[in-house]
PDB file of C-alpha atoms in Angstrom:
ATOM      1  CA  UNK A   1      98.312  38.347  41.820  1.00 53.00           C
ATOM      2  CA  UNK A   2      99.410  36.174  39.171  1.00 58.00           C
ATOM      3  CA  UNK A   3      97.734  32.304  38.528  1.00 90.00           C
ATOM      4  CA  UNK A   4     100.713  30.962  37.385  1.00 96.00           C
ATOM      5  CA  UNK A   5     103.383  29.706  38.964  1.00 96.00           C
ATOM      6  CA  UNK A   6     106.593  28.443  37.478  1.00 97.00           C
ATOM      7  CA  UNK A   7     109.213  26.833  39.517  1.00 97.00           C
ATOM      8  CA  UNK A   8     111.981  26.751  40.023  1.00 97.00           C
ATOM      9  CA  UNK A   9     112.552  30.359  39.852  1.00 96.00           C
ATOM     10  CA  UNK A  10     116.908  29.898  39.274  1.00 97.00           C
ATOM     11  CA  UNK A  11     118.501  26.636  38.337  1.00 97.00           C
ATOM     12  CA  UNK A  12     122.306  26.062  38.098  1.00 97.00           C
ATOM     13  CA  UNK A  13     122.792  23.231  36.335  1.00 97.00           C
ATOM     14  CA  UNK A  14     126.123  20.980  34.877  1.00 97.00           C
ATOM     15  CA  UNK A  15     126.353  20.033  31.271  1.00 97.00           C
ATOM     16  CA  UNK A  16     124.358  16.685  30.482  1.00 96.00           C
ATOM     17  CA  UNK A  17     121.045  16.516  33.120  1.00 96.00           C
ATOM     18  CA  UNK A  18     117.929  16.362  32.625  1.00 96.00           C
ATOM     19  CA  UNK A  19     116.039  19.000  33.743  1.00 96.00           C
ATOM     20  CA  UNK A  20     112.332  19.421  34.047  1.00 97.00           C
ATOM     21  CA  UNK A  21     110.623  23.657  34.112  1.00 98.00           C
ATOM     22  CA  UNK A  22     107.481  23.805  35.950  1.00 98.00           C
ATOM     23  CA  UNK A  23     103.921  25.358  35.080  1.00 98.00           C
ATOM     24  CA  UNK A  24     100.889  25.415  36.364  1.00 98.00           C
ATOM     25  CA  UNK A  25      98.109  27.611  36.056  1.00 97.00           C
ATOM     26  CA  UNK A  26      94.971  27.717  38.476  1.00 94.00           C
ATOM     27  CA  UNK A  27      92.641  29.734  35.336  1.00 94.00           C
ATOM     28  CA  UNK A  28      91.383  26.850  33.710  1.00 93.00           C
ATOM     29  CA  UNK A  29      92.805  28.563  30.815  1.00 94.00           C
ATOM     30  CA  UNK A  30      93.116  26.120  27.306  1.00 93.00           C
ATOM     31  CA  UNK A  31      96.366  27.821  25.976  1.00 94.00           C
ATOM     32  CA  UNK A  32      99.438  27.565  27.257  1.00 96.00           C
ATOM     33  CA  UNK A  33     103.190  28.781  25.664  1.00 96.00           C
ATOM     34  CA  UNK A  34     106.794  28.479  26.359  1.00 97.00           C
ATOM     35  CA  UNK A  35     109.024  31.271  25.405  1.00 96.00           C
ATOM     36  CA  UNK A  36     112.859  31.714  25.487  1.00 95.00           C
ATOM     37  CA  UNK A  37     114.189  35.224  26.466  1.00 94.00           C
ATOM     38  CA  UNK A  38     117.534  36.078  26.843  1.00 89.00           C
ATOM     39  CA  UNK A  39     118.419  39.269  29.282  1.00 81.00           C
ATOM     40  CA  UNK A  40     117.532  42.188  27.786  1.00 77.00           C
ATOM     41  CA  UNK A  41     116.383  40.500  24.472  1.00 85.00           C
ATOM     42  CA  UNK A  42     112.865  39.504  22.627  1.00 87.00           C
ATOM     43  CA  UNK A  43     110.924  36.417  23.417  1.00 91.00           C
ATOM     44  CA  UNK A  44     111.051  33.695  21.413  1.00 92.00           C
ATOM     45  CA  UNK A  45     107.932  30.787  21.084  1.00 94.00           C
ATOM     46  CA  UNK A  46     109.311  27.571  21.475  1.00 95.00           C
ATOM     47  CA  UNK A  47     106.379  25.594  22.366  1.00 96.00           C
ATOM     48  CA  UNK A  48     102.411  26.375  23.169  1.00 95.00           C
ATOM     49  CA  UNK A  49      99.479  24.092  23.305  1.00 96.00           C
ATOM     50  CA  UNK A  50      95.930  24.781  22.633  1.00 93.00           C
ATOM     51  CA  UNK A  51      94.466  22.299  25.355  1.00 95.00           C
ATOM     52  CA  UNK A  52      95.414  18.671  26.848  1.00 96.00           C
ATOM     53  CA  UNK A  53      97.340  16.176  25.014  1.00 95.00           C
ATOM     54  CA  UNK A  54      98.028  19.246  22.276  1.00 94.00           C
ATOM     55  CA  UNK A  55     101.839  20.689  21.669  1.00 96.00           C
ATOM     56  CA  UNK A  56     103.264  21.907  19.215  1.00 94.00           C
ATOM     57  CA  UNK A  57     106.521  23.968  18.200  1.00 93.00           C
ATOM     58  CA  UNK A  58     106.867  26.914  18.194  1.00 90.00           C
ATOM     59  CA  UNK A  59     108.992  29.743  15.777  1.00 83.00           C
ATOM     60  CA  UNK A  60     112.377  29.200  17.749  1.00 83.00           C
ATOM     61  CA  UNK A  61     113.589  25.730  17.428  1.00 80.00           C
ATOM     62  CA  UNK A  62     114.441  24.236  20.836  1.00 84.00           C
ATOM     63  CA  UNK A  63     115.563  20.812  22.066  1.00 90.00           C
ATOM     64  CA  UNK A  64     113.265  20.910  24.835  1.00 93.00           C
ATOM     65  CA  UNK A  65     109.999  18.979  24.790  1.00 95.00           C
ATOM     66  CA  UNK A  66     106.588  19.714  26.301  1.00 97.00           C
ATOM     67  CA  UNK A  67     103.559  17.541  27.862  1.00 97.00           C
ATOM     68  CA  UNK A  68     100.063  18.461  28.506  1.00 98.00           C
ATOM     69  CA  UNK A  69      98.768  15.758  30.229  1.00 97.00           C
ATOM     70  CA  UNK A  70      96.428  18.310  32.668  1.00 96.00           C
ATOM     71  CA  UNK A  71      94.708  21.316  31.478  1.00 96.00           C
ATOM     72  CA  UNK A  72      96.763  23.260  34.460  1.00 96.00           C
ATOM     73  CA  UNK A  73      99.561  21.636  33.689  1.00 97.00           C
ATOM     74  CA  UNK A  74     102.396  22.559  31.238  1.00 98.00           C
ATOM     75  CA  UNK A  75     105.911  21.443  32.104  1.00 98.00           C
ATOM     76  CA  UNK A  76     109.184  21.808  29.797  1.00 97.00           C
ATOM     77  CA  UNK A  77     111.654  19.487  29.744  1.00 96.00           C
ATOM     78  CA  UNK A  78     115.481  19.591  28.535  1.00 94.00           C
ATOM     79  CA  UNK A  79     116.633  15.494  28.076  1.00 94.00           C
ATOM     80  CA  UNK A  80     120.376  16.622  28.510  1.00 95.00           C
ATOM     81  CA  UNK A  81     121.458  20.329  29.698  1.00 95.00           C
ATOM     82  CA  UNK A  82     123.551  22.436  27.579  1.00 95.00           C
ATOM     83  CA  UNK A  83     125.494  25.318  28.632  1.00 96.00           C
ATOM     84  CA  UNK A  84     123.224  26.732  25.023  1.00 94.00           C
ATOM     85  CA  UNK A  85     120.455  26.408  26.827  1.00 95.00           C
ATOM     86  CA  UNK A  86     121.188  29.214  29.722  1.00 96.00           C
ATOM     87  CA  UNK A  87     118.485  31.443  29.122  1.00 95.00           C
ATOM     88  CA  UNK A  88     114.910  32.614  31.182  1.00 96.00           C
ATOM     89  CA  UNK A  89     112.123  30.988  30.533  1.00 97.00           C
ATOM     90  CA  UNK A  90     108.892  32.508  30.702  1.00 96.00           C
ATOM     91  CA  UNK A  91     105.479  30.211  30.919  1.00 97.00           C
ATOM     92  CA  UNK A  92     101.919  31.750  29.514  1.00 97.00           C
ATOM     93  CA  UNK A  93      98.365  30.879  29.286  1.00 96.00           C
ATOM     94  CA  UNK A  94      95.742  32.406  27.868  1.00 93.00           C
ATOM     95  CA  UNK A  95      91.921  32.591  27.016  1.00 87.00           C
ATOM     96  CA  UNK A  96      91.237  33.160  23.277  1.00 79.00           C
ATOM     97  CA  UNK A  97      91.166  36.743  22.426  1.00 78.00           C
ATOM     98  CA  UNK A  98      92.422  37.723  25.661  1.00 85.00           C
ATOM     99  CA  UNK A  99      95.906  38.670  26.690  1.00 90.00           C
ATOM    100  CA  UNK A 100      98.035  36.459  28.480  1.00 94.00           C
ATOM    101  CA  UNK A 101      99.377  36.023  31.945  1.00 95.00           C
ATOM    102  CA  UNK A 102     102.454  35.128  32.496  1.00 96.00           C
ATOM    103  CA  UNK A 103     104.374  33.115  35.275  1.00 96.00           C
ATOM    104  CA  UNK A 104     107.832  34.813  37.180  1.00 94.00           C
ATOM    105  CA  UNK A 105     109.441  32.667  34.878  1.00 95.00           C
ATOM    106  CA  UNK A 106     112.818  30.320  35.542  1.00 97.00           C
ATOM    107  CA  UNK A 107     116.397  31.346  35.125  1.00 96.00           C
ATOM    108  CA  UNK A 108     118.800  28.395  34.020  1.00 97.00           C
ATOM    109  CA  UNK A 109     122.125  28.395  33.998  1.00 97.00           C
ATOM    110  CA  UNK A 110     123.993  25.453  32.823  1.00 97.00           C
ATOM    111  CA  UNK A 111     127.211  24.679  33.851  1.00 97.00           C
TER     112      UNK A 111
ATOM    113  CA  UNK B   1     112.423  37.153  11.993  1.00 43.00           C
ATOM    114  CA  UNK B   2     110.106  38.880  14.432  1.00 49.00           C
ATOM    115  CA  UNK B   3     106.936  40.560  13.829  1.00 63.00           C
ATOM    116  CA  UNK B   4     107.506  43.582  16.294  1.00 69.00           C
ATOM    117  CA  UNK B   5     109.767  46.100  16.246  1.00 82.00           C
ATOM    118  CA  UNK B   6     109.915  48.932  18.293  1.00 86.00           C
ATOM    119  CA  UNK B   7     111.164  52.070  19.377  1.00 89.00           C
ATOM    120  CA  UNK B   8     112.744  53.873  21.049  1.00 94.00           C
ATOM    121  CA  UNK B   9     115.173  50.667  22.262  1.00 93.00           C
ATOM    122  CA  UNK B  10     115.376  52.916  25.526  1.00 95.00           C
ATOM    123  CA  UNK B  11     114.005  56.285  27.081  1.00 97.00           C
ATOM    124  CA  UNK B  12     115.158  57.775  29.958  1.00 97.00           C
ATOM    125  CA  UNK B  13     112.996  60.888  31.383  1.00 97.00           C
ATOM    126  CA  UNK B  14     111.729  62.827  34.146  1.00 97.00           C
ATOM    127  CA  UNK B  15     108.797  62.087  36.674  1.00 97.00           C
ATOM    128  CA  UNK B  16     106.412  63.861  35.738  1.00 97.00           C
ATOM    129  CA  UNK B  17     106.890  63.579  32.269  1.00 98.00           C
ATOM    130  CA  UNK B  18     105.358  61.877  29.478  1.00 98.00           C
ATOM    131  CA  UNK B  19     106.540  58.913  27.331  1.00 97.00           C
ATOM    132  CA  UNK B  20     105.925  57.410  24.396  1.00 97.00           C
ATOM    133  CA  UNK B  21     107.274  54.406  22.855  1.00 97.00           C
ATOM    134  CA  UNK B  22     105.814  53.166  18.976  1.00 96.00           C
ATOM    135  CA  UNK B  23     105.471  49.133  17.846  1.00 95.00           C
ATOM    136  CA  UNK B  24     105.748  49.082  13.757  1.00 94.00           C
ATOM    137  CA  UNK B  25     104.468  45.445  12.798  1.00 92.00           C
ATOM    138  CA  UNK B  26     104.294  43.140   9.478  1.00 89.00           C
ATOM    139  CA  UNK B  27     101.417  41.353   8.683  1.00 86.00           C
ATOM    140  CA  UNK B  28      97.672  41.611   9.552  1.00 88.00           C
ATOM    141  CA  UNK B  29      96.646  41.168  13.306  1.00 89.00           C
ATOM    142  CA  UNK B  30      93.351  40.490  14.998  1.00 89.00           C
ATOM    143  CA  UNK B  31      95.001  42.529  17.878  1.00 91.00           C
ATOM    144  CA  UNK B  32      98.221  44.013  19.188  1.00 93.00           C
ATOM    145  CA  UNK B  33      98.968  43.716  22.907  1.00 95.00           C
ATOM    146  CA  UNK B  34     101.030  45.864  25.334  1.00 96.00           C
ATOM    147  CA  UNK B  35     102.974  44.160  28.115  1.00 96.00           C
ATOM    148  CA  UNK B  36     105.197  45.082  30.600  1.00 97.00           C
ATOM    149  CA  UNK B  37     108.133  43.563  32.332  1.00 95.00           C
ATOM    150  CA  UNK B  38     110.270  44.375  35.258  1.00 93.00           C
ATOM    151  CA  UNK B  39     114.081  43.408  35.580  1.00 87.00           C
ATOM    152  CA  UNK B  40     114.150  39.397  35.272  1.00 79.00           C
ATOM    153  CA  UNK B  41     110.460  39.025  35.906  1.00 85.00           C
ATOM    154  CA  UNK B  42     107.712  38.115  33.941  1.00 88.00           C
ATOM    155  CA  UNK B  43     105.690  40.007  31.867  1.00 94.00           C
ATOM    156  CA  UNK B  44     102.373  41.764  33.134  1.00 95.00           C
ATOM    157  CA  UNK B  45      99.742  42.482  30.446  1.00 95.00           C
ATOM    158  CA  UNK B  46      98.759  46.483  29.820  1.00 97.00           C
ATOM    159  CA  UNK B  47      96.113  46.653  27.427  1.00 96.00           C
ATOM    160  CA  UNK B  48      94.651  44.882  24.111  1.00 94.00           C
ATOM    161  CA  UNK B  49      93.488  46.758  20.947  1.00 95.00           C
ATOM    162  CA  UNK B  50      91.532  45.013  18.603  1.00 93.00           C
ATOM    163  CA  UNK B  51      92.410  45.214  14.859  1.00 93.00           C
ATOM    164  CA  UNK B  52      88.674  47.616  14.545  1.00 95.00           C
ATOM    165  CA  UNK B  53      89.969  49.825  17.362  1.00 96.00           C
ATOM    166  CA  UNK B  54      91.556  53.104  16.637  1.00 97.00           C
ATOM    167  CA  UNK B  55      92.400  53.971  20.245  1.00 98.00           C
ATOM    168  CA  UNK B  56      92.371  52.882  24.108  1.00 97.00           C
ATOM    169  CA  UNK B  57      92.765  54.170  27.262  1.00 96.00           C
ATOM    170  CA  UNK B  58      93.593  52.347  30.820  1.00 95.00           C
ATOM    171  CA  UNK B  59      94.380  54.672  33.913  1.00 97.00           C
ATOM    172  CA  UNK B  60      97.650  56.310  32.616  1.00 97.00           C
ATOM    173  CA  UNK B  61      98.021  54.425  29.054  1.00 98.00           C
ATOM    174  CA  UNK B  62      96.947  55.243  26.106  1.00 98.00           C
ATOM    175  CA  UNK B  63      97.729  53.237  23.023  1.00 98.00           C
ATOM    176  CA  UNK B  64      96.559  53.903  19.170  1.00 98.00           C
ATOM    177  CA  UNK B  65      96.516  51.391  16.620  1.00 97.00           C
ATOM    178  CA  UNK B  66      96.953  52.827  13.221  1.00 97.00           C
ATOM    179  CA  UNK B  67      96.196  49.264  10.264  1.00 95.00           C
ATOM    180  CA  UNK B  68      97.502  51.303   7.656  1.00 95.00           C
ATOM    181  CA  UNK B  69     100.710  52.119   8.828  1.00 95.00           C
ATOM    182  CA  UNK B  70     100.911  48.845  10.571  1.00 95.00           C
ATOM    183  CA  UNK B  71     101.481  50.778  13.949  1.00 96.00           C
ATOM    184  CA  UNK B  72     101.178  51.394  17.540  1.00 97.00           C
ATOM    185  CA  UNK B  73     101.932  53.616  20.067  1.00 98.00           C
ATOM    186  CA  UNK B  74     101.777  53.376  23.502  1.00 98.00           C
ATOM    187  CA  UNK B  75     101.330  56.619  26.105  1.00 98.00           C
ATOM    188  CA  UNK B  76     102.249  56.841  29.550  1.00 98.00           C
ATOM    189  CA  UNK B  77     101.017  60.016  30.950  1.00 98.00           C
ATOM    190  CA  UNK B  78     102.469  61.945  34.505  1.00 98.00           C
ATOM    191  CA  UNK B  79     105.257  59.125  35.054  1.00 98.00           C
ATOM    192  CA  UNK B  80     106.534  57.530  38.115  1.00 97.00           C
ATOM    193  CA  UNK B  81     109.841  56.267  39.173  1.00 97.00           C
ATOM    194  CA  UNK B  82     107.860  52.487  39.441  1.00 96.00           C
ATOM    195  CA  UNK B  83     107.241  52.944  35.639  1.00 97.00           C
ATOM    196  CA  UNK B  84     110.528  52.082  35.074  1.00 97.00           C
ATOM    197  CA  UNK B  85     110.649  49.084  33.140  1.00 97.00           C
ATOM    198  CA  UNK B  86     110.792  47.434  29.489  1.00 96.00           C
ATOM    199  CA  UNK B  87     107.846  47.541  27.201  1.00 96.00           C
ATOM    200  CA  UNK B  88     106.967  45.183  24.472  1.00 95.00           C
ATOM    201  CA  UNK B  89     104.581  45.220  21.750  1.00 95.00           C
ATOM    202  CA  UNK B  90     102.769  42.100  20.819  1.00 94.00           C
ATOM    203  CA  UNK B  91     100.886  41.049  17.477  1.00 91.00           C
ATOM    204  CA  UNK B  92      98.437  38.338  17.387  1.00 83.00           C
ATOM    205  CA  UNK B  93      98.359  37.344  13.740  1.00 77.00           C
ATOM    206  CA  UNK B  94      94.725  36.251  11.860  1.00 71.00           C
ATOM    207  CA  UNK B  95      93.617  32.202  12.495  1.00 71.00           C
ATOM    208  CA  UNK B  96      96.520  31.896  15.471  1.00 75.00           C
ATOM    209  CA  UNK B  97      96.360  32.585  19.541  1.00 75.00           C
ATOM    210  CA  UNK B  98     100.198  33.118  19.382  1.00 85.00           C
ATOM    211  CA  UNK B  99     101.729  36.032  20.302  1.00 89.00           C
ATOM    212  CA  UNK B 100     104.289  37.797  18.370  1.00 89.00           C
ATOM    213  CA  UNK B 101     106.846  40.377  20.476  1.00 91.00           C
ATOM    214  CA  UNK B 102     108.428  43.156  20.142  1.00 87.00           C
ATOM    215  CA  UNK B 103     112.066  44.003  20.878  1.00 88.00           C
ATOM    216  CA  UNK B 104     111.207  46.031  23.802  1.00 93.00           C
ATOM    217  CA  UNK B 105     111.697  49.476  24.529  1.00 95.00           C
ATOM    218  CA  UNK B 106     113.609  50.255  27.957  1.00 95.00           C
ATOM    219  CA  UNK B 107     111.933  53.086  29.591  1.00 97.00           C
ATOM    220  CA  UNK B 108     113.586  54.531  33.053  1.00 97.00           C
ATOM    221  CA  UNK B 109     111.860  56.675  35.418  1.00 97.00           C
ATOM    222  CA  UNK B 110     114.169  59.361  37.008  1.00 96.00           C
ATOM    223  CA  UNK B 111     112.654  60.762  40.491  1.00 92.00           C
TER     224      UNK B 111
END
């Protein structure tokens, strides 16, 4: 059973609101990762962060931005939806040198 | 552009049967990763090689790693209809924690 939860699990969303991608993570694990897939395609990084009050970008450039305030907590946030920016998006953390688990992930749709 | 590419992009075959699917890679790794997701889900981690490893076995899987052919190949022995599902390879690059996929092979199960 997976220690990760990301929420919502679909959005439908209109053009120009803020939207805010859940992720939490019960592991105590230090690294956590945001990556953009689109159905039936590779994931793209577009944000991780080796441990609280640490983000950085990721290979994909994204206008989303990313807090970790709280070790379990990794949220994504989109300042003003795009119809662009329908896509899944899958939340990870990880232990170094161990592979990662990954949330359900959230499927946005913007409108 | 990404580090992973794989292939077959899909397989279609037989209970019973074996498949294969083979990750070709880029640059040195400290590991390569196998994951697997189901239709619009997350991904669920198979198995980690190490860059020293040669070969692995879990259960049903078996995957090589071959460093001077920058490859991989993952085995699923005797399959099942619930095997059905994409595949990605992962490459975790020297000095990083961030994972690299594959394009995916799409493997389906016929009873």
């Amino acid at each position: 059973e997976a220690d990760i939860y990301q929420t919502p699990r679909y959005l439908v969303i209109g053009t120009g609101k803020k939207i805010t991608l859940e992720c939490s993570q019960t592991m105590g694990h230090d690294k956590m990762y945001w990556y953009q897939q689109d159905p039936g395609m590779e994931l793209h990084l577009i944000h991780y962060s080796y441990g609280v009050n640490s983000t950085e970008k990721g290979d994909l450039s994204s206008e989303s931005t990313v807090s970790r305030i709280r070790t379990e907590h990794f949220p994504l946030t989109l300042e003003s939806a795009r119809p662009s920016h329908t896509s899944q998006y899958l939340c990870a953390s990880s232990l170094q040198g161990y592979g990662y688990t990954f949330g359900s992930g959230t499927r946005l749709t913007v409108v | 552009s990404q580090q992973g590419e794989e292939d077959p992009q899909a397989l279609s075959i037989q209970e019973g049967e074996n498949a294969t699917m083979n990750c070709s890679y880029k640059t040195s790794i400290n590991n390569l990763q196998w994951y697997r997701q189901n239709s619009g889900r997350g991904l669920v981690h198979l198995i980690l090689i190490r860059s020293n490893e040669r070969e692995k076995h879990s259960g049903r899987l078996r995957v090589t790693l071959d460093t001077s052919k920058k490859s991989s190949s993952l085995l699923i022995t005797a399959s099942r209809a619930a095997d059905t599902a994409s595949y990605f390879c992962a490459t975790g690059p020297y000095n990083t924690d961030k994972l690299i996929f594959g394009t995916g092979t799409r493997l389906q199960v016929f009873p």
